[in-house]
XYZ file of C-alpha atoms in Angstrom:
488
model
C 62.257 3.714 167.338
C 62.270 -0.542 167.403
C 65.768 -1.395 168.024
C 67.475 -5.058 167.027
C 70.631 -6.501 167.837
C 71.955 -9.156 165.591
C 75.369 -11.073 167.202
C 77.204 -13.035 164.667
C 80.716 -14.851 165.957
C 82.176 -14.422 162.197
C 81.648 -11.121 159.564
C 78.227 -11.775 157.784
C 80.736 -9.755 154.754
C 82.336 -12.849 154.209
C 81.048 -13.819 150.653
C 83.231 -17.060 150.675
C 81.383 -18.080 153.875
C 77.591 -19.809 152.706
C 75.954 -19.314 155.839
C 77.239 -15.429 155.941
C 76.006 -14.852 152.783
C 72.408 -16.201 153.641
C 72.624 -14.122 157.151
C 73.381 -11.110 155.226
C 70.539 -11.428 152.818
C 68.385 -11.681 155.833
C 69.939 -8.392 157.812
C 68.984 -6.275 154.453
C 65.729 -7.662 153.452
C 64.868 -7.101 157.312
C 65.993 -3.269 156.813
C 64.332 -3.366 154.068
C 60.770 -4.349 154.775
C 61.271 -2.407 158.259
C 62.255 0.795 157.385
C 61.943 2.359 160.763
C 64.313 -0.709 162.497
C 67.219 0.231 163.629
C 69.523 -2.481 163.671
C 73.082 -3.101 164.591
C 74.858 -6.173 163.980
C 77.617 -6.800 166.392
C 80.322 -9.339 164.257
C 84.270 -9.807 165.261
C 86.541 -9.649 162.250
C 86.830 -12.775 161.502
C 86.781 -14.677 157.931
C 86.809 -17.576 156.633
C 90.078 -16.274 154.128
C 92.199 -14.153 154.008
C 91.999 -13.087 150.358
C 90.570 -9.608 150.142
C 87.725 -10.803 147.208
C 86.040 -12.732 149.994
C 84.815 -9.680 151.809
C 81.394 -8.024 150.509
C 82.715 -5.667 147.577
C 80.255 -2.720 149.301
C 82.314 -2.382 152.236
C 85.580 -4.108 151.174
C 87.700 -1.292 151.924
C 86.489 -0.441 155.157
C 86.761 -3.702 156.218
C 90.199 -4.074 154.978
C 90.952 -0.834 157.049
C 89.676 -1.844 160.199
C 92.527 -0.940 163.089
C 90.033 -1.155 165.974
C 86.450 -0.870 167.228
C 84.522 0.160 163.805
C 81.324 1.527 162.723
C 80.487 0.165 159.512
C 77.583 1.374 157.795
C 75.815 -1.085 155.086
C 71.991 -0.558 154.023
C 71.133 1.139 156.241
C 72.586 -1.802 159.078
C 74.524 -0.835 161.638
C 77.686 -3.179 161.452
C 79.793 -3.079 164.830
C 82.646 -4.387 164.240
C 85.263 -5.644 166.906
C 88.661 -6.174 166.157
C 90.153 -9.919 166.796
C 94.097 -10.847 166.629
C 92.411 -15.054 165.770
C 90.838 -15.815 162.466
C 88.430 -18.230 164.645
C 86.600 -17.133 167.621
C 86.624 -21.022 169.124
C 90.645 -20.488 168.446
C 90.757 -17.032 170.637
C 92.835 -16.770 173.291
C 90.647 -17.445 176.594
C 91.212 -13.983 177.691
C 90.047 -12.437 174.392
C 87.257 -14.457 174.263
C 86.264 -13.140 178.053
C 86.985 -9.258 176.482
C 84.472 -10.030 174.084
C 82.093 -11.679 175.968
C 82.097 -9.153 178.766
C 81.078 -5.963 176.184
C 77.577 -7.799 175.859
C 75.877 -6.411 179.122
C 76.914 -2.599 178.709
C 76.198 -2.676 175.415
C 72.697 -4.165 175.689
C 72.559 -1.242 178.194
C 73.799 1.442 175.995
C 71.834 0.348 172.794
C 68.673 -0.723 175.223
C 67.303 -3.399 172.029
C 63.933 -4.946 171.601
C 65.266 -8.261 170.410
C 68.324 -10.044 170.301
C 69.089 -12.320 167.383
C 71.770 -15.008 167.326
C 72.176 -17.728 164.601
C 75.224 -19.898 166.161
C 75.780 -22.366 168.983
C 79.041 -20.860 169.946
C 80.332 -19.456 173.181
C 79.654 -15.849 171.821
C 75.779 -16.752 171.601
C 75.152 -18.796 174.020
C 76.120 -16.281 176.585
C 74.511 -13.433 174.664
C 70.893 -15.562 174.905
C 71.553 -15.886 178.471
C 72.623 -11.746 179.115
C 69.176 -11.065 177.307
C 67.497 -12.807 179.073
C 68.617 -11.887 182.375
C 68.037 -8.538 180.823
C 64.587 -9.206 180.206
C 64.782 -8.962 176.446
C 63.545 -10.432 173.775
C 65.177 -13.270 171.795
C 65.513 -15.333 168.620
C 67.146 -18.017 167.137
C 68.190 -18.486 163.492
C 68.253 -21.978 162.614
C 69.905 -22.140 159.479
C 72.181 -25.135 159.728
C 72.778 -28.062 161.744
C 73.512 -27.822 165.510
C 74.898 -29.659 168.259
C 72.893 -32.097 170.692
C 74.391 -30.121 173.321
C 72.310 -27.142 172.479
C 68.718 -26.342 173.805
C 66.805 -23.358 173.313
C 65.706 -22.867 177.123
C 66.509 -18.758 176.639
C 64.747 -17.915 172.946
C 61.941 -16.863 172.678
C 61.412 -17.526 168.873
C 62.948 -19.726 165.724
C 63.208 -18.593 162.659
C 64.642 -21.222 160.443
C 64.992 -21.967 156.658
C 64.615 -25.515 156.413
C 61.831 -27.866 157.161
C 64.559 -30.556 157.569
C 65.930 -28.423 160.106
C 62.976 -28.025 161.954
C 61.769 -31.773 161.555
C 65.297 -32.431 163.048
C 66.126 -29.964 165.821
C 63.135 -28.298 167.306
C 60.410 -30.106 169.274
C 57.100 -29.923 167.966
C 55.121 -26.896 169.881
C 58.667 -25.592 171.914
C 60.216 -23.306 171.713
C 57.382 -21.467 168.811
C 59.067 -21.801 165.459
C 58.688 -19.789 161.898
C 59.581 -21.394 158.349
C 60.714 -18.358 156.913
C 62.061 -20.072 153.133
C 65.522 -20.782 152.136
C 66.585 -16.666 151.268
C 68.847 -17.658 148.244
C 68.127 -15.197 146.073
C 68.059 -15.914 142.287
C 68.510 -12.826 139.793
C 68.215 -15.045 136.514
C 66.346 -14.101 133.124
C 64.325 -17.015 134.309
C 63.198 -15.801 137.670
C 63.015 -12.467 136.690
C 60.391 -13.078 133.903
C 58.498 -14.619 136.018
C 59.454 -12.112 138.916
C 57.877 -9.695 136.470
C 54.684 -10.798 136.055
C 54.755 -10.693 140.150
C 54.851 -7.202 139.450
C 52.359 -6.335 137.606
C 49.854 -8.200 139.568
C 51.668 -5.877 142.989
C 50.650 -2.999 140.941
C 47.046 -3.945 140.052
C 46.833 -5.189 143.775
C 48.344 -1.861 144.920
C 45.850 0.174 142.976
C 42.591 -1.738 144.340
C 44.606 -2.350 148.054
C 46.687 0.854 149.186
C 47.063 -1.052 152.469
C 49.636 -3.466 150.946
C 51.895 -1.323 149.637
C 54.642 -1.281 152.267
C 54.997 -4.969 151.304
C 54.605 -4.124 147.575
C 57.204 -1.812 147.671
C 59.860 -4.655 148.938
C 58.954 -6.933 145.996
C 59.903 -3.728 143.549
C 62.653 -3.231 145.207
C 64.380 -6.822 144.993
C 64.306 -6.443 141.251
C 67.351 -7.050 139.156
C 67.866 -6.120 134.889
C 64.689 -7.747 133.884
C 65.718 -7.284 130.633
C 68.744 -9.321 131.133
C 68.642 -11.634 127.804
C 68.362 -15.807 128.017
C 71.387 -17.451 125.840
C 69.611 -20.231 123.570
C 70.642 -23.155 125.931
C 71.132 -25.365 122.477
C 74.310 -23.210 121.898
C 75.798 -23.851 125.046
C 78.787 -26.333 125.601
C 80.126 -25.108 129.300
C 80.570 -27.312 131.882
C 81.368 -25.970 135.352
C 82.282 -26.448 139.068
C 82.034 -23.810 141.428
C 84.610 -23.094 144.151
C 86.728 -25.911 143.818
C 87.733 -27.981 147.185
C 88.020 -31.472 148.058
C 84.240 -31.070 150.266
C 83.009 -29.981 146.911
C 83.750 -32.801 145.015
C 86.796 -31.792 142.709
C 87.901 -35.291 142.702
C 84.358 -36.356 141.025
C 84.640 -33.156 138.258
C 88.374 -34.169 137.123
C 86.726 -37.601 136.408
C 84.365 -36.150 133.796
C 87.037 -34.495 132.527
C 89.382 -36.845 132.166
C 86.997 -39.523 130.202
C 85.173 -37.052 127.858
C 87.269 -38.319 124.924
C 84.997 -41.070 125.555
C 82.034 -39.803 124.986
C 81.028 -37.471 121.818
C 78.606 -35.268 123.883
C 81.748 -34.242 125.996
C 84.266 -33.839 123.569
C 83.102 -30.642 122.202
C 82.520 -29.054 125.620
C 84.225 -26.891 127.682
C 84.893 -26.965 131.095
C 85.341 -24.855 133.786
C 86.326 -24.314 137.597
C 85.299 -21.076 139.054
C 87.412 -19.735 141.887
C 86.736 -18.203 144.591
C 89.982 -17.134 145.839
C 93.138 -16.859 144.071
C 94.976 -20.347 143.515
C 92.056 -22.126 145.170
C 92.353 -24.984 142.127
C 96.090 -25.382 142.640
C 95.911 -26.016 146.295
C 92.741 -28.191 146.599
C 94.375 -30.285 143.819
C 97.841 -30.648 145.723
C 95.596 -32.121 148.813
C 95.123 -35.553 146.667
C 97.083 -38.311 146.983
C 96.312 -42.208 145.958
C 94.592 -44.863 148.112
C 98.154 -46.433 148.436
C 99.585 -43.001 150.494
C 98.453 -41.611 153.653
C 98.766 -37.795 153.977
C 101.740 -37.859 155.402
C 103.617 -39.822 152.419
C 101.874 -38.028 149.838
C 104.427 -36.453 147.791
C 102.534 -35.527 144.435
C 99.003 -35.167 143.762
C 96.958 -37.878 142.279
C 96.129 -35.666 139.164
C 99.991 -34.858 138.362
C 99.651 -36.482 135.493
C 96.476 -35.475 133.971
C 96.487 -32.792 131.076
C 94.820 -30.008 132.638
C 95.017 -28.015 129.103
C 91.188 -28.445 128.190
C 90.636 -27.300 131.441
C 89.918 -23.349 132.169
C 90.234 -22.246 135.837
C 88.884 -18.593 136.046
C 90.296 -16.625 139.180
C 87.893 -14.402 140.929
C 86.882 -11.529 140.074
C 86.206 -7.884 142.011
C 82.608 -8.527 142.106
C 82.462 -12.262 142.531
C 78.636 -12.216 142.131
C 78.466 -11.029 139.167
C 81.462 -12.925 138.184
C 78.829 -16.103 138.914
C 75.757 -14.239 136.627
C 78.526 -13.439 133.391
C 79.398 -17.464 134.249
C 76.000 -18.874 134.085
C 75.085 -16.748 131.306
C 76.546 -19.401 129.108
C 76.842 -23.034 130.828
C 75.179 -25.964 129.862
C 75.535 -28.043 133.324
C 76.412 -27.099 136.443
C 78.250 -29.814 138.960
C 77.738 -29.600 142.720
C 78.810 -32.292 144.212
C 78.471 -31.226 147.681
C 80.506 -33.818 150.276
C 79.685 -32.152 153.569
C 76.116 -31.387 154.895
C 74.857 -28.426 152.681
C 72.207 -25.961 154.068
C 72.562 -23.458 151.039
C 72.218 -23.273 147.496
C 72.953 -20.325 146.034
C 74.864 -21.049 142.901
C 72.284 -24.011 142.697
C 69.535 -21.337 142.432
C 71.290 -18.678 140.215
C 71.971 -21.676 137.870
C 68.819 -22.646 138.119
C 67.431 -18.926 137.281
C 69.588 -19.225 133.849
C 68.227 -22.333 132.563
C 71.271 -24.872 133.597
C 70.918 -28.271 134.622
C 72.251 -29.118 138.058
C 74.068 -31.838 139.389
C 74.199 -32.488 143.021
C 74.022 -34.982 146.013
C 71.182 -36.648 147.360
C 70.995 -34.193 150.743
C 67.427 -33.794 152.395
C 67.892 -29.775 152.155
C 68.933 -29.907 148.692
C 66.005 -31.817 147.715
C 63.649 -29.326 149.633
C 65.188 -25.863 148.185
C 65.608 -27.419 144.229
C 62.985 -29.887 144.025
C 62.862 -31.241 141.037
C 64.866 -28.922 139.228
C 67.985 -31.151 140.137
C 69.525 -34.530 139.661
C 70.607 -36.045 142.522
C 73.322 -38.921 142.493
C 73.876 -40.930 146.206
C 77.200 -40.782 147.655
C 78.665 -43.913 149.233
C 80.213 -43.285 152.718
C 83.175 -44.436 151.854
C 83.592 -40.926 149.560
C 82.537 -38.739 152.429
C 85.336 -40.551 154.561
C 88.566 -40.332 152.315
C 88.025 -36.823 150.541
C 91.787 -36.326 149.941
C 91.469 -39.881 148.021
C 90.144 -39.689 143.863
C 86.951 -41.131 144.414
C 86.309 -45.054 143.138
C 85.324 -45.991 139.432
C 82.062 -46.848 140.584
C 81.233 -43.846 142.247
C 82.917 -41.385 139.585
C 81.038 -43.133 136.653
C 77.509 -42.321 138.263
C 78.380 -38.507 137.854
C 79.750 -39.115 134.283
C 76.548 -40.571 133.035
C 74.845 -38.087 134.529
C 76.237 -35.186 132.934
C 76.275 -37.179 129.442
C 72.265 -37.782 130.082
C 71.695 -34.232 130.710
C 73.306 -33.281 127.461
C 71.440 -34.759 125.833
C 67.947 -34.399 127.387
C 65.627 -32.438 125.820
C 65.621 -28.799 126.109
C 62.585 -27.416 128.291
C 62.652 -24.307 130.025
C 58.901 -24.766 130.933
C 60.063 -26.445 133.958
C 62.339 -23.862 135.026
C 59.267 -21.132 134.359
C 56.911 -23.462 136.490
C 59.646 -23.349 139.614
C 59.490 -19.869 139.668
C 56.214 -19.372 139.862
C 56.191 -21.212 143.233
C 59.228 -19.524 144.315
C 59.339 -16.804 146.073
C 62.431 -14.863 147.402
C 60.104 -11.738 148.626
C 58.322 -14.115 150.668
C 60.992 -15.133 152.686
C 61.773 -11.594 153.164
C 57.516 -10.864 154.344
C 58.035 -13.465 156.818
C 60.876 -12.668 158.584
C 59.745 -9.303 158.682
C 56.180 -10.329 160.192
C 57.835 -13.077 162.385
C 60.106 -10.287 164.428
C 57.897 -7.728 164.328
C 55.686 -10.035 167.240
C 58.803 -10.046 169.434
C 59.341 -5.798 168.315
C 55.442 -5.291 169.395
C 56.019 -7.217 172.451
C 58.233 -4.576 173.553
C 58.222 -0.436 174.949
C 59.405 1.098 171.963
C 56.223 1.374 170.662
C 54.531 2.187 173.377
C 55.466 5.977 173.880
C 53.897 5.988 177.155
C 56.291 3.627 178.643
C 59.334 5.227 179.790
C 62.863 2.775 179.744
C 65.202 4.256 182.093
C 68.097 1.630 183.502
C 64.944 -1.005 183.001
C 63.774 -1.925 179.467
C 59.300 -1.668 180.016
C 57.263 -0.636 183.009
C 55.870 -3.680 183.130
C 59.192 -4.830 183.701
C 59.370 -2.259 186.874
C 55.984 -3.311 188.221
C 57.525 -6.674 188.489
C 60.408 -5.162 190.267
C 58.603 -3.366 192.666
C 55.897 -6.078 193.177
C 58.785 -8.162 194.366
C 60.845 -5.745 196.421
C 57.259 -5.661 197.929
C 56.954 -9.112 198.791
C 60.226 -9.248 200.726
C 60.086 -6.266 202.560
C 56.683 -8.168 204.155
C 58.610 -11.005 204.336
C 61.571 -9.576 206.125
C 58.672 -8.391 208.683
C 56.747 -11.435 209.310
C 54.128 -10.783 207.115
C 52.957 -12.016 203.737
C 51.924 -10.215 201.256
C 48.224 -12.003 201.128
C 47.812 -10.901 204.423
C 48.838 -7.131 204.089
C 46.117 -6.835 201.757
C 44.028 -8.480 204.018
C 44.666 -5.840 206.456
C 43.698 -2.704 204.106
């Protein structure tokens, strides 16, 4: 049986973590589409908070009982857990870090894998690249945010990344060989599933007159959500809303709409809306403002103290916070995003999306590429980017309050929105990730039954070995090894 091992620095449970959320999506399709893959994901437990709705609701309380080394089964994925007194493995203690480090050769030993997958430039990965290949195992790289000029990919074998940005920016053309497999933001809409649908009937047709494709078919059923899920008339809807509320995501910039939409008649009707994601996140991002005139030191009271927050509902988070998001969307006119910091993901961009709402973003090169046109997209000044604990200028707030008044009253088209999902493709992503590891699985013994892997991982492998015990055994003699066979 193929055998992966996936090494993550940080629990790929951690829903309020982006980049966890996308890794996780990829661990399951991958189980998924390769049944017979036994995978085990090796992850410290370490999150991002420490609020018990941030952890994966499937496995929340096994997480949340963790008192040691843990098993943790999920989808069929192997989750090995390792428990960590930090809450940030660059913040371990240097001898925890070395405890940690140091389990990596026995256990590529005890679980003997076919391929090694990392997705992080930390200390954790960059040794584990380096044990696998001194191993002689197979590796691969997923490149699904930005990295460090330090980094260099002299021990994978393979990229796998989600972005053409990220590939245009961070891998040389030709070196190490590099896959596109898509984005992986799932999107579960009415929208998307119509169209998702219609996917499926053509599978079916396909599956009747091709019984060869029907592994693959069988993955596109089973990403289905409630197709029958019902579309809310978007002329009824008045909700405007901001998802997980920090000063990166632009809270400052949302407050400002909310503040002037006495001003403007499209806005006065509306509601709006901040969506938590954990307990009392609203409360302390908006404590973190202060006015140009403070530093962060002097800042006493918030910038907002005095703005009437009663128009204003803040929804805690839910058990499930995903479907918390769905029940959300379900209803909202316009959704603002103004993401601050460099944004790989868009997952409430694309579940928004999915329902119908207008989004409202920044003008990011990966944004662009995921939503298309499907977003607006405002430019930040730097200035913004530089003083986030500062309410953002007149001039830059006003840009987002036009924008949101404009796309009130556009015209409503879900055409658009039905075209986008007809190019879009979640099970895609999912085909070629399977198809891109699966050269690096094929590459290896496990399914070759007639290679044995006993203390050495192929028999190629222990050709090699011998070949070169060989060499300097003639060596050691005066000989080389040309002329031994010479003498035969």
């Amino acid at each position: 049986m193929p055998q992966l091992l996936w090494i993550s620095p940080f629990s790929l449970h951690d829903r309020a973590l982006a980049p966890a959320r996308q890794l996780l999506q990829m661990v399951r399709a991958l189980k998924m589409m390769q049944p017979q893959l036994q995978i085990s994901v090796l992850c410290p437990t370490i999150f991002s908070s420490t609020d018990p709705h941030a952890i994966d609701l499937s496995v929340r309380q096994e997480v949340l009982q963790i008192q040691g080394n843990t098993i943790i089964l999920d989808h069929g994925v192997q989750f090995l857990y390792m428990k960590t007194h930090s809450s940030d493995f660059g913040a371990m203690a240097t001898i925890e870090q070395r405890n940690f480090v140091n389990e990596l050769v026995p256990l590529f030993h005890s679980l003997k894998p076919d391929v090694v997958v990392v997705h992080n430039c930390d200390l954790l990965s960059l040794c584990a690249l380096n044990q696998a290949k001194l191993c002689g195992l197979s590796t691969a790289f997923i490149l699904h945010d930005f990295i460090p000029s330090y980094f260099h990919f002299a021990d994978v074998d393979l990229i796998l990344s989600t972005s053409q940005v990220l590939t245009q920016a961070f891998v040389l053309e030709g070196y190490p060989p590099t896959a596109e497999i898509g984005s992986f933001m799932p999107a579960t809409g009415p929208l998307n599933q119509s169209a998702l649908a219609n996917k499926v009937k053509a599978a079916q047709a396909a599956r009747e007159a091709a019984s060869a494709s029907t592994g693959a078919l069988q993955g596109m059923d089973a990403t289905r959500h409630n197709i029958n899920e019902k579309l809310m008339p978007i002329a009824q809807r008045r909700k405007i809303m901001l998802v997980n509320p920090s000063l990166e995501n632009g809270l400052g910039l949302f407050l400002y709409v909310y503040a002037h939409r006495a001003e403007h008649p499209e806005l006065s009707s509306a509601e709006f809306v901040v969506l938590e994601q954990e307990p009392d996140q609203f409360k302390k991002a908006l404590k973190q403002y202060h006015t140009a005139a403070q530093s962060d030191a002097q800042a006493t009271a918030s910038a907002y103290a005095d703005l009437d927050l009663s128009g204003l509902r803040v929804q805690a988070p839910y058990d499930d916070v995903e479907n918390q998001l769905r029940h959300e969307l379900r209803s909202c006119r316009v959704l603002v995003m103004p993401n601050l910091s460099a944004t790989v993901t868009c997952y409430e961009h694309m579940q928004a999306i999915s329902y119908g709402v207008k989004v409202i973003t920044t003008e990011q090169p990966t944004l662009q590429e995921f939503l298309g046109n499907m977003a607006t997209y405002i430019d930040v000044d730097q200035d913004v980017v530089d003083n986030l604990a500062t309410p953002p200028s007149e001039k830059e707030s006003q840009k987002w309050l036009q924008a949101v008044v404009d796309a009130l009253n556009a015209p409503i088209e879900l055409e658009p929105f039905k075209d986008f999902f007809k190019d879009y493709s979640y099970e895609a992503c999912m085909l070629r990730l399977s198809l891109s590891l699966k050269m690096l699985l094929d590459r290896s013994a496990s399914n070759n039954p007639q290679l044995l892997r006993k203390c050495v991982f192929s028999l190629r492998r222990a050709i090699e070995q011998q070949a070169n015990s060989a060499a300097l055994q003639a060596v050691a003699q005066g000989l080389s090894p040309q002329s031994g066979a010479k003498s035969e």
